[in-house]
């Protein structure tokens, strides 16, 4: 109880201190010239009406799907809270500029959604999410109205919509080769975006969070944000991460684990944030073990290490993206 109270108090203090440091960065353009409207973004903005966004279904249909008794958590087939474990509550809010949600349509034309966060990069256009959310969009596969909406809430696009570039989705080759279960340790992805309908680059519009790798499994406080499909606002929760060694041979590996209530389908790819100089840093995204967790109370992330850094470098240097092996 003492530890929990200290974390909650520290979290509140961090949130108050960071209010002045998370706003948008000033807009910039090459040579000081005003940005030009992006026709692709104009068309995408017209397609994703408030009604279509509200009707989008989760792209991560298994996240939080199990709601059975907590006693079942000891089974490797059903992860989740341990008996007597404290589960920090989540709350809905209007979001933050550096977090948002992807919208796209699947092969049947059904709207889908997953969460993401804007990561600092030299191209000012990078979004971090889960591999299982974006794995269908690498290479030359159709984008199908794929775009990112930062700080989406209440049917609004306060900074517009940012199309994902052709060949702009980066998922590890290991994840394609091993699959979402055997490859759970590689369940992260980057998307390189185009400017919004006004011609503004993503990071110039909203700022970005710092990507951290190789920092271990234990972090406190951690602010987790995700967008439940169909909800009008995102969720946030303050908690802490611990180390989870998989007991499920189908999903091998070791993962950061975090307890936070109500994180269901659509929240995959949402960031796990820690306070950082000048704002926030991301140490994980909802995904990994059991594609982010079978219950709404407990979530996981792939560990951010050398493979994450390699994928980040590929994205910022416009290297050819990986794809399914023929």
PDB file of N, CA and C in Angstrom, residues 168-202:
ATOM      1  N   UNK A 168       5.898   2.369 -46.220  1.00  0.00           N
ATOM      2  CA  UNK A 168       6.273   3.090 -45.016  1.00  0.00           C
ATOM      3  C   UNK A 168       6.019   2.354 -43.722  1.00  0.00           C
ATOM      4  N   UNK A 169       5.654   1.076 -43.781  1.00  0.00           N
ATOM      5  CA  UNK A 169       5.413   0.294 -42.564  1.00  0.00           C
ATOM      6  C   UNK A 169       6.592  -0.641 -42.329  1.00  0.00           C
ATOM      7  N   UNK A 170       7.140  -0.593 -41.114  1.00  0.00           N
ATOM      8  CA  UNK A 170       8.320  -1.382 -40.761  1.00  0.00           C
ATOM      9  C   UNK A 170       7.991  -2.341 -39.615  1.00  0.00           C
ATOM     10  N   UNK A 171       8.031  -3.622 -39.923  1.00  0.00           N
ATOM     11  CA  UNK A 171       7.851  -4.710 -38.967  1.00  0.00           C
ATOM     12  C   UNK A 171       9.064  -5.627 -39.107  1.00  0.00           C
ATOM     13  N   UNK A 172       9.564  -6.174 -38.011  1.00  0.00           N
ATOM     14  CA  UNK A 172      10.756  -7.025 -38.073  1.00  0.00           C
ATOM     15  C   UNK A 172      10.524  -8.252 -38.948  1.00  0.00           C
ATOM     16  N   UNK A 173      11.546  -8.622 -39.703  1.00  0.00           N
ATOM     17  CA  UNK A 173      11.463  -9.845 -40.499  1.00  0.00           C
ATOM     18  C   UNK A 173      11.221 -11.057 -39.608  1.00  0.00           C
ATOM     19  N   UNK A 174      11.795 -11.034 -38.402  1.00  0.00           N
ATOM     20  CA  UNK A 174      11.595 -12.154 -37.474  1.00  0.00           C
ATOM     21  C   UNK A 174      10.122 -12.328 -37.121  1.00  0.00           C
ATOM     22  N   UNK A 175       9.410 -11.205 -37.027  1.00  0.00           N
ATOM     23  CA  UNK A 175       7.987 -11.295 -36.679  1.00  0.00           C
ATOM     24  C   UNK A 175       7.191 -11.933 -37.813  1.00  0.00           C
ATOM     25  N   UNK A 176       7.523 -11.558 -39.050  1.00  0.00           N
ATOM     26  CA  UNK A 176       6.861 -12.201 -40.186  1.00  0.00           C
ATOM     27  C   UNK A 176       7.188 -13.695 -40.239  1.00  0.00           C
ATOM     28  N   UNK A 177       8.451 -14.023 -40.028  1.00  0.00           N
ATOM     29  CA  UNK A 177       8.882 -15.413 -40.185  1.00  0.00           C
ATOM     30  C   UNK A 177       8.354 -16.316 -39.068  1.00  0.00           C
ATOM     31  N   UNK A 178       8.347 -15.806 -37.833  1.00  0.00           N
ATOM     32  CA  UNK A 178       7.951 -16.630 -36.697  1.00  0.00           C
ATOM     33  C   UNK A 178       6.446 -16.583 -36.422  1.00  0.00           C
ATOM     34  N   UNK A 179       5.786 -15.493 -36.804  1.00  0.00           N
ATOM     35  CA  UNK A 179       4.366 -15.342 -36.519  1.00  0.00           C
ATOM     36  C   UNK A 179       4.145 -14.609 -35.210  1.00  0.00           C
ATOM     37  N   UNK A 180       2.899 -14.207 -34.964  1.00  0.00           N
ATOM     38  CA  UNK A 180       2.609 -13.328 -33.835  1.00  0.00           C
ATOM     39  C   UNK A 180       2.732 -14.015 -32.489  1.00  0.00           C
ATOM     40  N   UNK A 181       2.759 -15.341 -32.458  1.00  0.00           N
ATOM     41  CA  UNK A 181       2.932 -16.035 -31.171  1.00  0.00           C
ATOM     42  C   UNK A 181       4.385 -16.419 -30.936  1.00  0.00           C
ATOM     43  N   UNK A 182       4.970 -17.228 -31.812  1.00  0.00           N
ATOM     44  CA  UNK A 182       6.381 -17.592 -31.656  1.00  0.00           C
ATOM     45  C   UNK A 182       7.284 -16.369 -31.768  1.00  0.00           C
ATOM     46  N   UNK A 183       6.830 -15.346 -32.474  1.00  0.00           N
ATOM     47  CA  UNK A 183       7.609 -14.124 -32.631  1.00  0.00           C
ATOM     48  C   UNK A 183       7.175 -13.000 -31.721  1.00  0.00           C
ATOM     49  N   UNK A 184       6.531 -13.318 -30.601  1.00  0.00           N
ATOM     50  CA  UNK A 184       5.971 -12.284 -29.723  1.00  0.00           C
ATOM     51  C   UNK A 184       7.014 -11.283 -29.242  1.00  0.00           C
ATOM     52  N   UNK A 185       8.273 -11.696 -29.142  1.00  0.00           N
ATOM     53  CA  UNK A 185       9.315 -10.778 -28.688  1.00  0.00           C
ATOM     54  C   UNK A 185       9.627  -9.683 -29.708  1.00  0.00           C
ATOM     55  N   UNK A 186       9.084  -9.804 -30.927  1.00  0.00           N
ATOM     56  CA  UNK A 186       9.322  -8.808 -31.977  1.00  0.00           C
ATOM     57  C   UNK A 186       8.043  -8.043 -32.329  1.00  0.00           C
ATOM     58  N   UNK A 187       7.100  -7.983 -31.404  1.00  0.00           N
ATOM     59  CA  UNK A 187       5.801  -7.377 -31.687  1.00  0.00           C
ATOM     60  C   UNK A 187       5.837  -5.864 -31.495  1.00  0.00           C
ATOM     61  N   UNK A 188       6.539  -5.186 -32.397  1.00  0.00           N
ATOM     62  CA  UNK A 188       6.562  -3.727 -32.444  1.00  0.00           C
ATOM     63  C   UNK A 188       6.700  -3.332 -33.908  1.00  0.00           C
ATOM     64  N   UNK A 189       6.330  -2.106 -34.218  1.00  0.00           N
ATOM     65  CA  UNK A 189       6.338  -1.655 -35.615  1.00  0.00           C
ATOM     66  C   UNK A 189       6.453  -0.144 -35.661  1.00  0.00           C
ATOM     67  N   UNK A 190       6.956   0.354 -36.788  1.00  0.00           N
ATOM     68  CA  UNK A 190       7.003   1.791 -37.047  1.00  0.00           C
ATOM     69  C   UNK A 190       6.288   2.078 -38.357  1.00  0.00           C
ATOM     70  N   UNK A 191       5.629   3.216 -38.417  1.00  0.00           N
ATOM     71  CA  UNK A 191       4.985   3.680 -39.644  1.00  0.00           C
ATOM     72  C   UNK A 191       5.511   5.073 -39.966  1.00  0.00           C
ATOM     73  N   UNK A 192       5.932   5.263 -41.210  1.00  0.00           N
ATOM     74  CA  UNK A 192       6.402   6.570 -41.675  1.00  0.00           C
ATOM     75  C   UNK A 192       5.240   7.265 -42.375  1.00  0.00           C
ATOM     76  N   UNK A 193       4.898   8.441 -41.910  1.00  0.00           N
ATOM     77  CA  UNK A 193       3.711   9.135 -42.403  1.00  0.00           C
ATOM     78  C   UNK A 193       4.051  10.211 -43.421  1.00  0.00           C
ATOM     79  N   UNK A 194       3.027  10.607 -44.160  1.00  0.00           N
ATOM     80  CA  UNK A 194       3.076  11.784 -45.019  1.00  0.00           C
ATOM     81  C   UNK A 194       2.520  12.984 -44.242  1.00  0.00           C
ATOM     82  N   UNK A 195       2.715  14.193 -44.737  1.00  0.00           N
ATOM     83  CA  UNK A 195       2.117  15.356 -44.072  1.00  0.00           C
ATOM     84  C   UNK A 195       0.582  15.278 -44.041  1.00  0.00           C
ATOM     85  N   UNK A 196      -0.010  16.041 -43.141  1.00  0.00           N
ATOM     86  CA  UNK A 196      -1.468  16.094 -43.059  1.00  0.00           C
ATOM     87  C   UNK A 196      -2.033  16.939 -44.198  1.00  0.00           C
ATOM     88  N   UNK A 197      -3.326  17.198 -44.162  1.00  0.00           N
ATOM     89  CA  UNK A 197      -3.982  17.893 -45.270  1.00  0.00           C
ATOM     90  C   UNK A 197      -3.480  19.327 -45.451  1.00  0.00           C
ATOM     91  N   UNK A 198      -2.888  19.913 -44.398  1.00  0.00           N
ATOM     92  CA  UNK A 198      -2.323  21.256 -44.512  1.00  0.00           C
ATOM     93  C   UNK A 198      -0.872  21.236 -44.975  1.00  0.00           C
ATOM     94  N   UNK A 199      -0.299  20.011 -45.109  1.00  0.00           N
ATOM     95  CA  UNK A 199       1.091  19.904 -45.521  1.00  0.00           C
ATOM     96  C   UNK A 199       2.084  19.929 -44.388  1.00  0.00           C
ATOM     97  N   UNK A 200       1.619  19.777 -43.136  1.00  0.00           N
ATOM     98  CA  UNK A 200       2.485  19.821 -41.967  1.00  0.00           C
ATOM     99  C   UNK A 200       2.954  18.422 -41.595  1.00  0.00           C
ATOM    100  N   UNK A 201       4.239  18.277 -41.287  1.00  0.00           N
ATOM    101  CA  UNK A 201       4.770  16.996 -40.838  1.00  0.00           C
ATOM    102  C   UNK A 201       4.256  16.675 -39.436  1.00  0.00           C
ATOM    103  N   UNK A 202       4.161  15.388 -39.155  1.00  0.00           N
ATOM    104  CA  UNK A 202       3.549  14.922 -37.911  1.00  0.00           C
ATOM    105  C   UNK A 202       4.252  15.469 -36.672  1.00  0.00           C
TER     106      UNK A 202
END
